[in-house]
PDB file of C-alpha atoms and ligand atoms in Angstrom:
ATOM      1  CA  MET Y 837     108.526  99.547  92.655  1.00 55.00           C
ATOM      2  CA  ASN Y 838     108.049  98.170  95.950  1.00 69.00           C
ATOM      3  CA  ARG Y 839     105.482  96.562  95.797  1.00 81.00           C
ATOM      4  CA  SER Y 840     106.157  94.930  99.638  1.00 91.00           C
ATOM      5  CA  PRO Y 841     104.005  95.330 101.782  1.00 97.00           C
ATOM      6  CA  ILE Y 842     107.291  94.882 104.836  1.00 98.00           C
ATOM      7  CA  ILE Y 843     108.265  98.479 105.794  1.00 98.00           C
ATOM      8  CA  VAL Y 844     111.616  97.350 108.705  1.00 98.00           C
ATOM      9  CA  ALA Y 845     111.974 100.048 111.390  1.00 98.00           C
ATOM     10  CA  LEU Y 846     114.938 101.309 111.704  1.00 98.00           C
ATOM     11  CA  ASP Y 847     114.850 102.225 115.670  1.00 98.00           C
ATOM     12  CA  TYR Y 848     118.283 102.921 116.197  1.00 97.00           C
ATOM     13  CA  PRO Y 849     119.827 106.028 117.567  1.00 96.00           C
ATOM     14  CA  CYS Y 850     121.598 107.023 115.376  1.00 97.00           C
ATOM     15  CA  LEU Y 851     123.203 106.837 110.778  1.00 98.00           C
ATOM     16  CA  ALA Y 852     125.652 103.907 111.633  1.00 98.00           C
ATOM     17  CA  ASP Y 853     123.711 101.571 113.970  1.00 98.00           C
ATOM     18  CA  ALA Y 854     120.761 102.119 110.623  1.00 98.00           C
ATOM     19  CA  VAL Y 855     122.458 102.001 107.655  1.00 98.00           C
ATOM     20  CA  ALA Y 856     124.839  99.153 109.343  1.00 98.00           C
ATOM     21  CA  LEU Y 857     121.303  97.309 109.715  1.00 98.00           C
ATOM     22  CA  ALA Y 858     119.544  98.528 106.109  1.00 98.00           C
ATOM     23  CA  ARG Y 859     122.906  97.358 104.293  1.00 98.00           C
ATOM     24  CA  GLN Y 860     121.576  93.226 105.034  1.00 98.00           C
ATOM     25  CA  LEU Y 861     118.271  94.505 103.388  1.00 98.00           C
ATOM     26  CA  ASP Y 862     116.606  94.233 100.581  1.00 98.00           C
ATOM     27  CA  PRO Y 863     115.111  97.701  98.820  1.00 98.00           C
ATOM     28  CA  ALA Y 864     113.147  95.516  96.823  1.00 97.00           C
ATOM     29  CA  LEU Y 865     111.490  93.257  99.115  1.00 97.00           C
ATOM     30  CA  VAL Y 866     111.009  95.847 102.348  1.00 98.00           C
ATOM     31  CA  ARG Y 867     110.500  99.876 102.731  1.00 98.00           C
ATOM     32  CA  VAL Y 868     112.461 101.026 105.597  1.00 98.00           C
ATOM     33  CA  LYS Y 869     111.062 103.744 108.764  1.00 98.00           C
ATOM     34  CA  VAL Y 870     112.638 106.497 110.337  1.00 98.00           C
ATOM     35  CA  GLY Y 871     110.622 107.675 113.460  1.00 98.00           C
ATOM     36  CA  LYS Y 872     111.403 110.517 116.088  1.00 97.00           C
ATOM     37  CA  GLU Y 873     114.577 109.580 117.836  1.00 97.00           C
ATOM     38  CA  LEU Y 874     116.789 109.037 114.844  1.00 98.00           C
ATOM     39  CA  PHE Y 875     115.679 111.926 112.546  1.00 98.00           C
ATOM     40  CA  THR Y 876     116.074 114.032 115.403  1.00 98.00           C
ATOM     41  CA  ARG Y 877     119.895 113.338 116.238  1.00 98.00           C
ATOM     42  CA  GLU Y 878     120.681 112.521 112.585  1.00 98.00           C
ATOM     43  CA  GLY Y 879     118.029 114.737 110.667  1.00 98.00           C
ATOM     44  CA  PRO Y 880     118.064 114.622 106.682  1.00 98.00           C
ATOM     45  CA  ALA Y 881     121.694 112.604 106.142  1.00 98.00           C
ATOM     46  CA  VAL Y 882     120.286 109.358 107.349  1.00 98.00           C
ATOM     47  CA  VAL Y 883     117.327 110.009 105.188  1.00 98.00           C
ATOM     48  CA  GLU Y 884     119.881 110.290 102.191  1.00 98.00           C
ATOM     49  CA  ALA Y 885     122.151 107.164 103.175  1.00 98.00           C
ATOM     50  CA  LEU Y 886     118.922 104.921 103.081  1.00 98.00           C
ATOM     51  CA  GLN Y 887     117.776 106.168 100.083  1.00 98.00           C
ATOM     52  CA  ASN Y 888     121.517 105.934  98.747  1.00 98.00           C
ATOM     53  CA  LEU Y 889     121.018 102.361  99.280  1.00 98.00           C
ATOM     54  CA  GLY Y 890     118.465 102.189  97.316  1.00 98.00           C
ATOM     55  CA  PHE Y 891     114.826 102.226  99.819  1.00 98.00           C
ATOM     56  CA  GLU Y 892     112.057 104.433  99.282  1.00 98.00           C
ATOM     57  CA  LEU Y 893     111.050 105.909 103.342  1.00 98.00           C
ATOM     58  CA  PHE Y 894     108.271 106.559 105.739  1.00 98.00           C
ATOM     59  CA  LEU Y 895     109.663 109.617 107.708  1.00 98.00           C
ATOM     60  CA  ASP Y 896     107.419 108.915 110.908  1.00 98.00           C
ATOM     61  CA  LEU Y 897     107.324 112.000 112.677  1.00 98.00           C
ATOM     62  CA  LYS Y 898     103.345 112.573 113.113  1.00 98.00           C
ATOM     63  CA  PHE Y 899     103.481 116.392 112.699  1.00 98.00           C
ATOM     64  CA  HIS Y 900     100.254 117.623 114.796  1.00 98.00           C
ATOM     65  CA  ASP Y 901     100.427 121.747 114.659  1.00 98.00           C
ATOM     66  CA  ILE Y 902      98.611 124.356 113.381  1.00 98.00           C
ATOM     67  CA  PRO Y 903      97.263 123.781 109.659  1.00 98.00           C
ATOM     68  CA  ASN Y 904      99.984 126.197 108.611  1.00 98.00           C
ATOM     69  CA  THR Y 905     103.268 125.032 110.154  1.00 98.00           C
ATOM     70  CA  VAL Y 906     102.859 121.101 109.491  1.00 98.00           C
ATOM     71  CA  ALA Y 907     102.096 122.565 105.892  1.00 98.00           C
ATOM     72  CA  ALA Y 908     105.308 123.967 106.339  1.00 98.00           C
ATOM     73  CA  ALA Y 909     106.645 120.774 107.804  1.00 98.00           C
ATOM     74  CA  LEU Y 910     105.191 117.981 105.432  1.00 98.00           C
ATOM     75  CA  LYS Y 911     106.972 120.384 102.633  1.00 98.00           C
ATOM     76  CA  SER Y 912     109.921 119.955 103.978  1.00 98.00           C
ATOM     77  CA  ALA Y 913     109.761 116.136 104.215  1.00 98.00           C
ATOM     78  CA  ALA Y 914     108.778 116.174 100.733  1.00 98.00           C
ATOM     79  CA  ALA Y 915     111.676 117.632  99.623  1.00 97.00           C
ATOM     80  CA  LEU Y 916     113.618 115.208 101.238  1.00 98.00           C
ATOM     81  CA  GLY Y 917     111.966 112.206  98.715  1.00 98.00           C
ATOM     82  CA  VAL Y 918     110.935 110.317 101.036  1.00 98.00           C
ATOM     83  CA  TRP Y 919     107.725 107.388  99.901  1.00 98.00           C
ATOM     84  CA  MET Y 920     105.725 108.371 103.009  1.00 98.00           C
ATOM     85  CA  VAL Y 921     105.123 111.287 106.314  1.00 98.00           C
ATOM     86  CA  ASN Y 922     102.448 110.986 108.082  1.00 98.00           C
ATOM     87  CA  VAL Y 923     101.055 113.553 110.722  1.00 98.00           C
ATOM     88  CA  HIS Y 924      98.040 113.444 113.776  1.00 98.00           C
ATOM     89  CA  ALA Y 925      94.108 113.029 112.888  1.00 98.00           C
ATOM     90  CA  SER Y 926      93.739 114.660 115.694  1.00 97.00           C
ATOM     91  CA  GLY Y 927      94.981 117.885 114.335  1.00 98.00           C
ATOM     92  CA  GLY Y 928      91.639 118.682 113.196  1.00 98.00           C
ATOM     93  CA  ARG Y 929      90.071 119.140 109.770  1.00 98.00           C
ATOM     94  CA  ARG Y 930      91.816 121.931 108.797  1.00 98.00           C
ATOM     95  CA  MET Y 931      95.285 120.729 109.754  1.00 98.00           C
ATOM     96  CA  MET Y 932      94.483 117.694 106.909  1.00 98.00           C
ATOM     97  CA  GLU Y 933      93.031 119.577 104.801  1.00 98.00           C
ATOM     98  CA  VAL Y 934      95.586 122.791 104.162  1.00 98.00           C
ATOM     99  CA  ALA Y 935      98.476 118.672 104.793  1.00 98.00           C
ATOM    100  CA  SER Y 936      96.966 117.461 101.757  1.00 98.00           C
ATOM    101  CA  GLU Y 937      96.956 120.662 100.257  1.00 98.00           C
ATOM    102  CA  ALA Y 938     100.595 121.212 100.233  1.00 97.00           C
ATOM    103  CA  MET Y 939     100.930 117.453  99.020  1.00 97.00           C
ATOM    104  CA  ALA Y 940      98.793 118.159  95.931  1.00 96.00           C
ATOM    105  CA  SER Y 941     100.346 121.575  95.328  1.00 93.00           C
ATOM    106  CA  ILE Y 942     103.750 119.416  94.947  1.00 95.00           C
ATOM    107  CA  SER Y 943     104.912 117.182  92.149  1.00 93.00           C
ATOM    108  CA  SER Y 944     105.536 113.722  92.649  1.00 94.00           C
ATOM    109  CA  PRO Y 945     104.349 113.818  96.937  1.00 98.00           C
ATOM    110  CA  PRO Y 946     104.922 111.467  99.436  1.00 98.00           C
ATOM    111  CA  LEU Y 947     101.755 109.505 100.605  1.00 98.00           C
ATOM    112  CA  LEU Y 948     100.157 111.353 103.272  1.00 98.00           C
ATOM    113  CA  THR Y 949      98.648 108.913 106.183  1.00 98.00           C
ATOM    114  CA  ALA Y 950      97.398 110.656 109.762  1.00 98.00           C
ATOM    115  CA  VAL Y 951      96.942 108.320 113.228  1.00 97.00           C
ATOM    116  CA  THR Y 952      93.859 108.576 114.225  1.00 96.00           C
ATOM    117  CA  VAL Y 953      94.239 107.131 118.455  1.00 93.00           C
ATOM    118  CA  LEU Y 954      97.881 106.033 119.287  1.00 90.00           C
ATOM    119  CA  THR Y 955      97.104 102.250 120.296  1.00 84.00           C
ATOM    120  CA  SER Y 956      99.239 102.943 123.900  1.00 86.00           C
ATOM    121  CA  MET Y 957      96.107 105.153 124.622  1.00 88.00           C
ATOM    122  CA  ASN Y 958      92.933 102.743 125.987  1.00 90.00           C
ATOM    123  CA  ASP Y 959      89.469 104.491 126.543  1.00 93.00           C
ATOM    124  CA  GLN Y 960      90.738 105.754 130.057  1.00 94.00           C
ATOM    125  CA  ASP Y 961      93.111 107.810 128.738  1.00 93.00           C
ATOM    126  CA  LEU Y 962      90.749 109.056 126.291  1.00 95.00           C
ATOM    127  CA  ALA Y 963      88.530 109.548 128.708  1.00 95.00           C
ATOM    128  CA  GLU Y 964      91.418 111.673 131.263  1.00 96.00           C
ATOM    129  CA  ILE Y 965      91.996 114.255 128.429  1.00 96.00           C
ATOM    130  CA  GLY Y 966      87.818 114.823 127.391  1.00 97.00           C
ATOM    131  CA  ILE Y 967      87.136 112.281 124.887  1.00 96.00           C
ATOM    132  CA  SER Y 968      83.869 110.811 126.312  1.00 96.00           C
ATOM    133  CA  ALA Y 969      83.772 108.174 122.876  1.00 95.00           C
ATOM    134  CA  PRO Y 970      85.779 104.634 123.317  1.00 94.00           C
ATOM    135  CA  ALA Y 971      89.202 103.630 121.191  1.00 92.00           C
ATOM    136  CA  ALA Y 972      87.433 102.387 118.795  1.00 93.00           C
ATOM    137  CA  GLU Y 973      84.679 104.236 118.055  1.00 95.00           C
ATOM    138  CA  GLN Y 974      87.473 107.404 118.091  1.00 96.00           C
ATOM    139  CA  VAL Y 975      89.226 105.655 115.606  1.00 96.00           C
ATOM    140  CA  ARG Y 976      86.760 105.223 113.231  1.00 97.00           C
ATOM    141  CA  ARG Y 977      85.644 108.467 113.669  1.00 98.00           C
ATOM    142  CA  LEU Y 978      89.228 110.008 112.932  1.00 98.00           C
ATOM    143  CA  ALA Y 979      89.740 107.726 109.566  1.00 98.00           C
ATOM    144  CA  LEU Y 980      86.738 108.707 108.471  1.00 98.00           C
ATOM    145  CA  LEU Y 981      87.254 112.642 108.914  1.00 98.00           C
ATOM    146  CA  ALA Y 982      91.644 112.056 108.156  1.00 98.00           C
ATOM    147  CA  LYS Y 983      90.088 110.260 104.325  1.00 98.00           C
ATOM    148  CA  ASP Y 984      87.758 113.348 104.063  1.00 98.00           C
ATOM    149  CA  CYS Y 985      89.807 115.751 104.272  1.00 98.00           C
ATOM    150  CA  GLY Y 986      91.788 113.922 101.527  1.00 98.00           C
ATOM    151  CA  MET Y 987      94.694 111.734 103.656  1.00 98.00           C
ATOM    152  CA  ASP Y 988      95.570 108.607 101.068  1.00 98.00           C
ATOM    153  CA  GLY Y 989      95.597 106.461 104.989  1.00 98.00           C
ATOM    154  CA  VAL Y 990      95.524 105.795 108.530  1.00 98.00           C
ATOM    155  CA  VAL Y 991      98.256 103.829 110.949  1.00 97.00           C
ATOM    156  CA  CYS Y 992      96.321 101.874 113.128  1.00 94.00           C
ATOM    157  CA  SER Y 993      96.440  98.860 114.545  1.00 92.00           C
ATOM    158  CA  ALA Y 994      95.610  95.397 112.936  1.00 94.00           C
ATOM    159  CA  GLN Y 995      92.522  94.763 114.653  1.00 93.00           C
ATOM    160  CA  GLU Y 996      91.208  98.052 113.855  1.00 95.00           C
ATOM    161  CA  ALA Y 997      91.784  97.254 110.053  1.00 97.00           C
ATOM    162  CA  PRO Y 998      88.400  95.263 109.361  1.00 97.00           C
ATOM    163  CA  MET Y 999      86.335  97.902 110.511  1.00 97.00           C
ATOM    164  CA  LEU Y1000      88.258 100.756 108.564  1.00 98.00           C
ATOM    165  CA  ARG Y1001      88.086  98.143 105.224  1.00 97.00           C
ATOM    166  CA  ASP Y1002      83.765  98.708 105.785  1.00 97.00           C
ATOM    167  CA  THR Y1003      84.153 102.372 106.796  1.00 96.00           C
ATOM    168  CA  CYS Y1004      86.907 103.438 104.282  1.00 98.00           C
ATOM    169  CA  GLY Y1005      86.939 101.132 101.180  1.00 97.00           C
ATOM    170  CA  ASP Y1006      89.967  99.010 100.770  1.00 96.00           C
ATOM    171  CA  SER Y1007      92.161 101.513  98.940  1.00 97.00           C
ATOM    172  CA  PHE Y1008      92.847 104.003 101.996  1.00 98.00           C
ATOM    173  CA  LEU Y1009      95.995 102.344 102.905  1.00 98.00           C
ATOM    174  CA  LYS Y1010      96.415 101.178 106.602  1.00 98.00           C
ATOM    175  CA  VAL Y1011      99.859 100.765 107.646  1.00 98.00           C
ATOM    176  CA  THR Y1012     100.169  98.839 111.216  1.00 96.00           C
ATOM    177  CA  PRO Y1013     102.796  98.506 113.788  1.00 95.00           C
ATOM    178  CA  GLY Y1014     102.556  95.534 116.814  1.00 92.00           C
ATOM    179  CA  ILE Y1015     103.029  92.605 113.649  1.00 94.00           C
ATOM    180  CA  ARG Y1016     104.997  89.837 115.062  1.00 93.00           C
ATOM    181  CA  PRO Y1017     106.201  86.016 112.563  1.00 91.00           C
ATOM    182  CA  VAL Y1018     104.792  83.215 113.961  1.00 79.00           C
ATOM    183  CA  GLY Y1019     106.563  82.077 117.312  1.00 77.00           C
ATOM    184  CA  ALA Y1020     108.537  86.275 117.493  1.00 79.00           C
ATOM    185  CA  ASP Y1021     108.916  87.342 120.598  1.00 78.00           C
ATOM    186  CA  ALA Y1022     105.811  89.962 121.442  1.00 76.00           C
ATOM    187  CA  GLY Y1023     108.133  91.750 123.765  1.00 76.00           C
ATOM    188  CA  ASP Y1024     106.416  95.040 124.884  1.00 77.00           C
ATOM    189  CA  GLN Y1025     103.802  94.582 122.000  1.00 73.00           C
ATOM    190  CA  SER Y1026     100.262  93.644 124.542  1.00 72.00           C
ATOM    191  CA  ARG Y1027      98.163  92.761 120.783  1.00 73.00           C
ATOM    192  CA  VAL Y1028      99.998  91.361 118.162  1.00 84.00           C
ATOM    193  CA  VAL Y1029      99.173  90.395 114.365  1.00 93.00           C
ATOM    194  CA  THR Y1030     100.472  87.720 112.655  1.00 96.00           C
ATOM    195  CA  PRO Y1031     102.024  89.005 108.392  1.00 96.00           C
ATOM    196  CA  PRO Y1032      99.440  86.995 106.724  1.00 96.00           C
ATOM    197  CA  ASP Y1033      96.863  87.907 109.131  1.00 96.00           C
ATOM    198  CA  ALA Y1034      97.337  91.264 109.435  1.00 97.00           C
ATOM    199  CA  VAL Y1035      96.869  91.126 105.315  1.00 96.00           C
ATOM    200  CA  ALA Y1036      94.240  88.738 105.453  1.00 96.00           C
ATOM    201  CA  MET Y1037      92.593  92.077 108.522  1.00 97.00           C
ATOM    202  CA  GLY Y1038      93.001  94.666 105.286  1.00 97.00           C
ATOM    203  CA  VAL Y1039      96.550  95.737 106.397  1.00 98.00           C
ATOM    204  CA  SER Y1040      98.197  97.294 103.726  1.00 98.00           C
ATOM    205  CA  HIS Y1041     101.016  97.665 104.680  1.00 98.00           C
ATOM    206  CA  MET Y1042     103.128  96.560 107.853  1.00 98.00           C
ATOM    207  CA  VAL Y1043     105.647  97.833 110.010  1.00 97.00           C
ATOM    208  CA  ILE Y1044     107.934  96.098 111.557  1.00 97.00           C
ATOM    209  CA  GLY Y1045     111.366  96.605 113.506  1.00 97.00           C
ATOM    210  CA  ARG Y1046     112.410  94.251 116.234  1.00 96.00           C
ATOM    211  CA  PRO Y1047     111.324  90.849 114.492  1.00 96.00           C
ATOM    212  CA  ILE Y1048     114.200  91.952 111.848  1.00 97.00           C
ATOM    213  CA  THR Y1049     116.358  94.458 113.387  1.00 97.00           C
ATOM    214  CA  ARG Y1050     117.169  91.913 116.421  1.00 97.00           C
ATOM    215  CA  ALA Y1051     117.163  88.859 114.473  1.00 96.00           C
ATOM    216  CA  ALA Y1052     120.444  86.475 113.984  1.00 96.00           C
ATOM    217  CA  SER Y1053     119.921  87.450 109.988  1.00 97.00           C
ATOM    218  CA  PRO Y1054     117.674  89.910 109.365  1.00 98.00           C
ATOM    219  CA  THR Y1055     117.916  88.841 105.225  1.00 97.00           C
ATOM    220  CA  ARG Y1056     116.122  85.377 106.870  1.00 97.00           C
ATOM    221  CA  ALA Y1057     113.431  87.408 108.824  1.00 97.00           C
ATOM    222  CA  VAL Y1058     112.731  89.371 105.889  1.00 97.00           C
ATOM    223  CA  ALA Y1059     112.566  85.705 103.878  1.00 97.00           C
ATOM    224  CA  GLU Y1060     111.087  83.953 106.182  1.00 96.00           C
ATOM    225  CA  ILE Y1061     107.990  86.700 106.779  1.00 96.00           C
ATOM    226  CA  ILE Y1062     107.348  86.846 102.625  1.00 96.00           C
ATOM    227  CA  GLN Y1063     107.207  82.928 102.445  1.00 95.00           C
ATOM    228  CA  SER Y1064     104.967  83.695 105.022  1.00 95.00           C
ATOM    229  CA  LEU Y1065     102.637  86.001 102.762  1.00 95.00           C
ATOM    230  CA  GLN Y1066     102.693  83.213  99.324  1.00 92.00           C
ATOM    231  CA  SER Y1067     101.636  80.551 101.622  1.00 81.00           C
ATOM    232  CA  ARG Y1068      98.748  82.572 103.155  1.00 71.00           C
TER     233      ARG Y1068
HETATM  234  O1  C5P V 775     109.871  96.991 116.594  1.00 92.75           O
HETATM  235  P1  C5P V 775     108.344  95.977 116.676  1.00 92.75           P
HETATM  236  O2  C5P V 775     108.342  95.697 115.831  1.00 92.75           O
HETATM  237  O3  C5P V 775     107.857  96.686 117.536  1.00 92.75           O
HETATM  238  O4  C5P V 775     108.182  98.156 115.822  1.00 92.75           O
HETATM  239  C1  C5P V 775     107.233  98.049 115.669  1.00 92.75           C
HETATM  240  C2  C5P V 775     107.298 100.226 115.206  1.00 92.75           C
HETATM  241  O5  C5P V 775     106.316 100.917 115.073  1.00 92.75           O
HETATM  242  C3  C5P V 775     107.938 101.165 116.377  1.00 92.75           C
HETATM  243  O6  C5P V 775     109.135 101.490 115.460  1.00 92.75           O
HETATM  244  C4  C5P V 775     107.071 101.525 116.987  1.00 92.75           C
HETATM  245  O7  C5P V 775     107.447 103.272 117.426  1.00 92.75           O
HETATM  246  C5  C5P V 775     106.087 101.462 116.054  1.00 92.75           C
HETATM  247  N1  C5P V 775     104.757 102.488 116.386  1.00 92.75           N
HETATM  248  C6  C5P V 775     103.583 101.286 117.582  1.00 92.75           C
HETATM  249  N2  C5P V 775     103.430 101.194 117.988  1.00 92.75           N
HETATM  250  C7  C5P V 775     101.995 102.405 117.753  1.00 92.75           C
HETATM  251  C8  C5P V 775     102.458 103.547 116.805  1.00 92.75           C
HETATM  252  C9  C5P V 775     103.675 102.922 116.353  1.00 92.75           C
HETATM  253  O8  C5P V 775     105.359 100.020 117.944  1.00 92.75           O
HETATM  254  N3  C5P V 775     100.654 102.142 117.338  1.00 92.75           N
END
């Protein structure tokens, strides 16, 4: 089984590009993530193509709807045989409870994680939609709720991981984007953390896109990240 904490974000517009990159990666060393852009265009075919290459796949569609609709969508995702799926924790208790019940009703279900507060949102954005709590407090509240509703973990920023380790425990998954290997370009990510620091902060899985997908050698980029984790 793949025990690597690395999930490569295949943020491409089409199946051919995603598969071309994936062919340069080793499914024993990384998992892959397919998001809304690629899945909306290519659908289950892209999931199948990547699985045929041997990859475990995080289908990052962040479902957020009424409980019945989310449960049905999750069952459709599970039927694709994906490794992880996710919802928005702000869909609330009933939505997440029904979601985890739906997963419990099938054999070998995917891991189910919840997005707490989008890291693109700051305290002012939250206030504008009627949430007066600071982002960190809202993250904590939603993570505890997600755990109580049977989620396997949350998607969060690495900065939040130590606090979530204290409140939700080590085994509650913390899946984190915004990771940049030492010396890599931060791009449009404003608060970045290196892979060894992320692990030290309690992150269980790191989502890494461009530092791998746009590297001159994606294979070497992965090897260097793994090396940095081993020597930490
Ligand atoms: O290329 P990069 O490493 O920045 O890619 C990060 C991936 O994580 C992208 O797929 C991006 O959409 C996703 N993501 C993020 N920040 C969040 C949530 C998801 O960058 N808060």
